[in-house]
Structure formats: C-alpha cells, structure tokens
Amino acid sequence: MLSRLLKEHQAKQNERKELQEKRRREAISAATCLTEALVDHLNVGVAQAYMNQRKLDHEVKTLQVQAAQFAKQTGQWIGMVENFNQALKEIGDVENWARSIEMDMRTIATALEYVYKGQLQSAPS
C-alpha cells in the first residue's frame, strides 16, 4: 500500500511537472508573441518617422534650391530697377538741360525781338 501511495504521489508530481512545463512553454510563447507585437508596433512608428524625415530632407533641399533661385532673381530685379532709376535720372538731366536751353533761347529771342522793335521805331519812316 505504501508503494502504491508512493507511485500515485510520483504520478501526480509528474502530472504537475508536465502541466507546469506546459504552462511555462505557453507563457514563453505568449511573451514572445507580445514582444514581437510590441516590436512590430514600434517599428511601424520608427519607419514612419524615418519616411517623414526623408521627406523633410527632400523638402529642405528643394527649398534651398528655390531660395537660391529667388535670391538670384531678386538680384537681377534690383539691378534692373537700379538701371531704370539711372535712366530716369539721365532723362531728368536731359530735361533740365533742355529747359535751360529753352530759357536761354527765349531770352535771346526776346532780346532780339526787343532790339528788332527798337530798330523799327528808331528807323525813319
């Protein structure tokens, strides 16, 4: 009877050990699945952040090129405006010169007219 009790006890212990080993394997499997799911979830976020960073880098390069082109074009516009401003100044100088000449010519014409009328009045009729 003692040997039967011992065998039953050992059989129950073996069953418990097998059950415990089965539960341990299931726990390891579940932990592995959970870890993989967490890593996958994190990898998706990291991949998205990487893609966003690449897009931002591309946009930054594009913006730098466009800014350089805009600066060049702005420099050209400034040059054109300065040239136009210089041309306007020159036109103003020519206009002032023409006015000065016109005033001198009117003065001369008035003087000649005055002299001519004076000669007509002093000439014997």
mmCIF file of C-alpha atoms in Angstrom:
data_model
loop_
_atom_site.group_PDB
_atom_site.id
_atom_site.type_symbol
_atom_site.label_atom_id
_atom_site.label_comp_id
_atom_site.label_asym_id
_atom_site.label_seq_id
_atom_site.Cartn_x
_atom_site.Cartn_y
_atom_site.Cartn_z
ATOM 1 C CA MET A 1 0.000 0.000 0.000
ATOM 2 C CA LEU A 2 2.814 2.405 0.783
ATOM 3 C CA SER A 3 4.390 1.671 -2.559
ATOM 4 C CA ARG A 4 1.077 2.334 -4.289
ATOM 5 C CA LEU A 5 0.736 5.650 -2.469
ATOM 6 C CA LEU A 6 4.285 6.478 -3.441
ATOM 7 C CA LYS A 7 3.567 5.646 -7.098
ATOM 8 C CA GLU A 8 0.381 7.711 -7.046
ATOM 9 C CA HIS A 9 2.257 10.579 -5.435
ATOM 10 C CA GLN A 10 5.035 10.368 -8.036
ATOM 11 C CA ALA A 11 2.458 10.138 -10.848
ATOM 12 C CA LYS A 12 0.685 13.247 -9.521
ATOM 13 C CA GLN A 13 4.023 15.025 -9.225
ATOM 14 C CA ASN A 14 4.887 14.072 -12.812
ATOM 15 C CA GLU A 15 1.470 15.336 -13.963
ATOM 16 C CA ARG A 16 2.026 18.607 -12.095
ATOM 17 C CA LYS A 17 5.529 18.930 -13.567
ATOM 18 C CA GLU A 18 4.183 18.309 -17.076
ATOM 19 C CA LEU A 19 1.351 20.761 -16.505
ATOM 20 C CA GLN A 20 3.795 23.299 -15.101
ATOM 21 C CA GLU A 21 6.153 22.749 -18.073
ATOM 22 C CA LYS A 22 3.228 23.111 -20.491
ATOM 23 C CA ARG A 23 2.160 26.357 -18.811
ATOM 24 C CA ARG A 24 5.779 27.592 -18.861
ATOM 25 C CA ARG A 25 6.020 26.922 -22.622
ATOM 26 C CA GLU A 26 2.665 28.666 -23.174
ATOM 27 C CA ALA A 27 3.849 31.636 -21.082
ATOM 28 C CA ILE A 28 7.100 31.820 -23.065
ATOM 29 C CA SER A 29 5.163 31.589 -26.328
ATOM 30 C CA ALA A 30 2.729 34.309 -25.210
ATOM 31 C CA ALA A 31 5.601 36.531 -24.039
ATOM 32 C CA THR A 32 7.355 36.016 -27.379
ATOM 33 C CA CYS A 33 4.193 36.930 -29.299
ATOM 34 C CA LEU A 34 3.691 40.003 -27.118
ATOM 35 C CA THR A 35 7.308 41.069 -27.602
ATOM 36 C CA GLU A 36 7.052 40.618 -31.361
ATOM 37 C CA ALA A 37 3.798 42.585 -31.466
ATOM 38 C CA LEU A 38 5.335 45.431 -29.434
ATOM 39 C CA VAL A 39 8.463 45.489 -31.598
ATOM 40 C CA ASP A 40 6.354 45.457 -34.760
ATOM 41 C CA HIS A 41 4.253 48.334 -33.420
ATOM 42 C CA LEU A 42 7.385 50.305 -32.546
ATOM 43 C CA ASN A 43 8.979 49.508 -35.900
ATOM 44 C CA VAL A 44 5.951 50.906 -37.709
ATOM 45 C CA GLY A 45 6.346 54.183 -35.814
ATOM 46 C CA VAL A 46 10.092 54.263 -36.426
ATOM 47 C CA ALA A 47 9.612 53.505 -40.122
ATOM 48 C CA GLN A 48 7.030 56.287 -40.381
ATOM 49 C CA ALA A 49 9.359 58.724 -38.601
ATOM 50 C CA TYR A 50 12.182 57.722 -40.961
ATOM 51 C CA MET A 51 9.984 58.275 -44.017
ATOM 52 C CA ASN A 52 8.867 61.648 -42.658
ATOM 53 C CA GLN A 53 12.495 62.622 -42.066
ATOM 54 C CA ARG A 54 13.420 61.667 -45.626
ATOM 55 C CA LYS A 55 10.513 63.731 -46.958
ATOM 56 C CA LEU A 56 11.568 66.678 -44.803
ATOM 57 C CA ASP A 57 15.163 66.393 -46.019
ATOM 58 C CA HIS A 58 13.945 66.397 -49.610
ATOM 59 C CA GLU A 59 11.716 69.418 -48.961
ATOM 60 C CA VAL A 60 14.602 71.263 -47.279
ATOM 61 C CA LYS A 61 16.851 70.667 -50.296
ATOM 62 C CA THR A 62 14.100 71.819 -52.656
ATOM 63 C CA LEU A 63 13.503 74.905 -50.543
ATOM 64 C CA GLN A 64 17.223 75.723 -50.505
ATOM 65 C CA VAL A 65 17.386 75.494 -54.303
ATOM 66 C CA GLN A 66 14.285 77.652 -54.684
ATOM 67 C CA ALA A 67 15.606 80.197 -52.175
ATOM 68 C CA ALA A 68 18.882 80.434 -54.110
ATOM 69 C CA GLN A 69 16.969 80.906 -57.364
ATOM 70 C CA PHE A 70 14.781 83.550 -55.740
ATOM 71 C CA ALA A 71 17.841 85.375 -54.395
ATOM 72 C CA LYS A 72 19.409 85.337 -57.861
ATOM 73 C CA GLN A 73 16.216 86.584 -59.475
ATOM 74 C CA THR A 74 15.831 89.268 -56.814
ATOM 75 C CA GLY A 75 19.397 90.414 -57.518
ATOM 76 C CA GLN A 76 18.546 90.662 -61.203
ATOM 77 C CA TRP A 77 15.396 92.663 -60.422
ATOM 78 C CA ILE A 78 17.366 95.017 -58.190
ATOM 79 C CA GLY A 79 19.889 95.526 -60.994
ATOM 80 C CA MET A 80 17.101 96.249 -63.473
ATOM 81 C CA VAL A 81 15.457 98.737 -61.098
ATOM 82 C CA GLU A 82 18.786 100.481 -60.487
ATOM 83 C CA ASN A 83 19.401 100.719 -64.240
ATOM 84 C CA PHE A 84 15.886 102.068 -64.756
ATOM 85 C CA ASN A 85 16.387 104.580 -61.955
ATOM 86 C CA GLN A 86 19.669 105.713 -63.531
ATOM 87 C CA ALA A 87 17.940 106.080 -66.906
ATOM 88 C CA LEU A 88 15.214 108.198 -65.286
ATOM 89 C CA LYS A 89 17.862 110.396 -63.695
ATOM 90 C CA GLU A 90 19.527 110.817 -67.055
ATOM 91 C CA ILE A 91 16.198 111.702 -68.650
ATOM 92 C CA GLY A 92 15.667 114.229 -65.881
ATOM 93 C CA ASP A 93 19.122 115.674 -66.524
ATOM 94 C CA VAL A 94 18.361 115.941 -70.262
ATOM 95 C CA GLU A 95 15.002 117.525 -69.493
ATOM 96 C CA ASN A 96 16.631 120.081 -67.193
ATOM 97 C CA TRP A 97 19.277 120.775 -69.847
ATOM 98 C CA ALA A 98 16.539 121.196 -72.474
ATOM 99 C CA ARG A 99 14.628 123.591 -70.208
ATOM 100 C CA SER A 100 17.787 125.576 -69.595
ATOM 101 C CA ILE A 101 18.484 125.784 -73.333
ATOM 102 C CA GLU A 102 14.833 126.726 -73.961
ATOM 103 C CA MET A 103 15.004 129.503 -71.359
ATOM 104 C CA ASP A 104 18.233 130.794 -72.867
ATOM 105 C CA MET A 105 16.710 130.697 -76.358
ATOM 106 C CA ARG A 106 13.589 132.547 -75.175
ATOM 107 C CA THR A 107 15.764 135.152 -73.516
ATOM 108 C CA ILE A 108 17.755 135.541 -76.716
ATOM 109 C CA ALA A 109 14.556 135.600 -78.815
ATOM 110 C CA THR A 110 13.027 138.230 -76.521
ATOM 111 C CA ALA A 111 16.206 140.301 -76.674
ATOM 112 C CA LEU A 112 16.342 140.015 -80.458
ATOM 113 C CA GLU A 113 12.673 140.911 -80.700
ATOM 114 C CA TYR A 114 13.217 143.886 -78.400
ATOM 115 C CA VAL A 115 16.195 145.024 -80.475
ATOM 116 C CA TYR A 116 14.294 144.488 -83.691
ATOM 117 C CA LYS A 117 11.282 146.509 -82.439
ATOM 118 C CA GLY A 118 13.668 149.182 -81.208
ATOM 119 C CA GLN A 119 15.263 149.398 -84.619
ATOM 120 C CA LEU A 120 11.861 149.646 -86.275
ATOM 121 C CA GLN A 121 10.786 152.511 -84.028
ATOM 122 C CA SER A 122 14.045 154.417 -84.363
ATOM 123 C CA ALA A 123 14.268 153.954 -88.104
ATOM 124 C CA PRO A 124 12.880 156.888 -90.082
ATOM 125 C CA SER A 125 9.677 156.137 -91.748
#
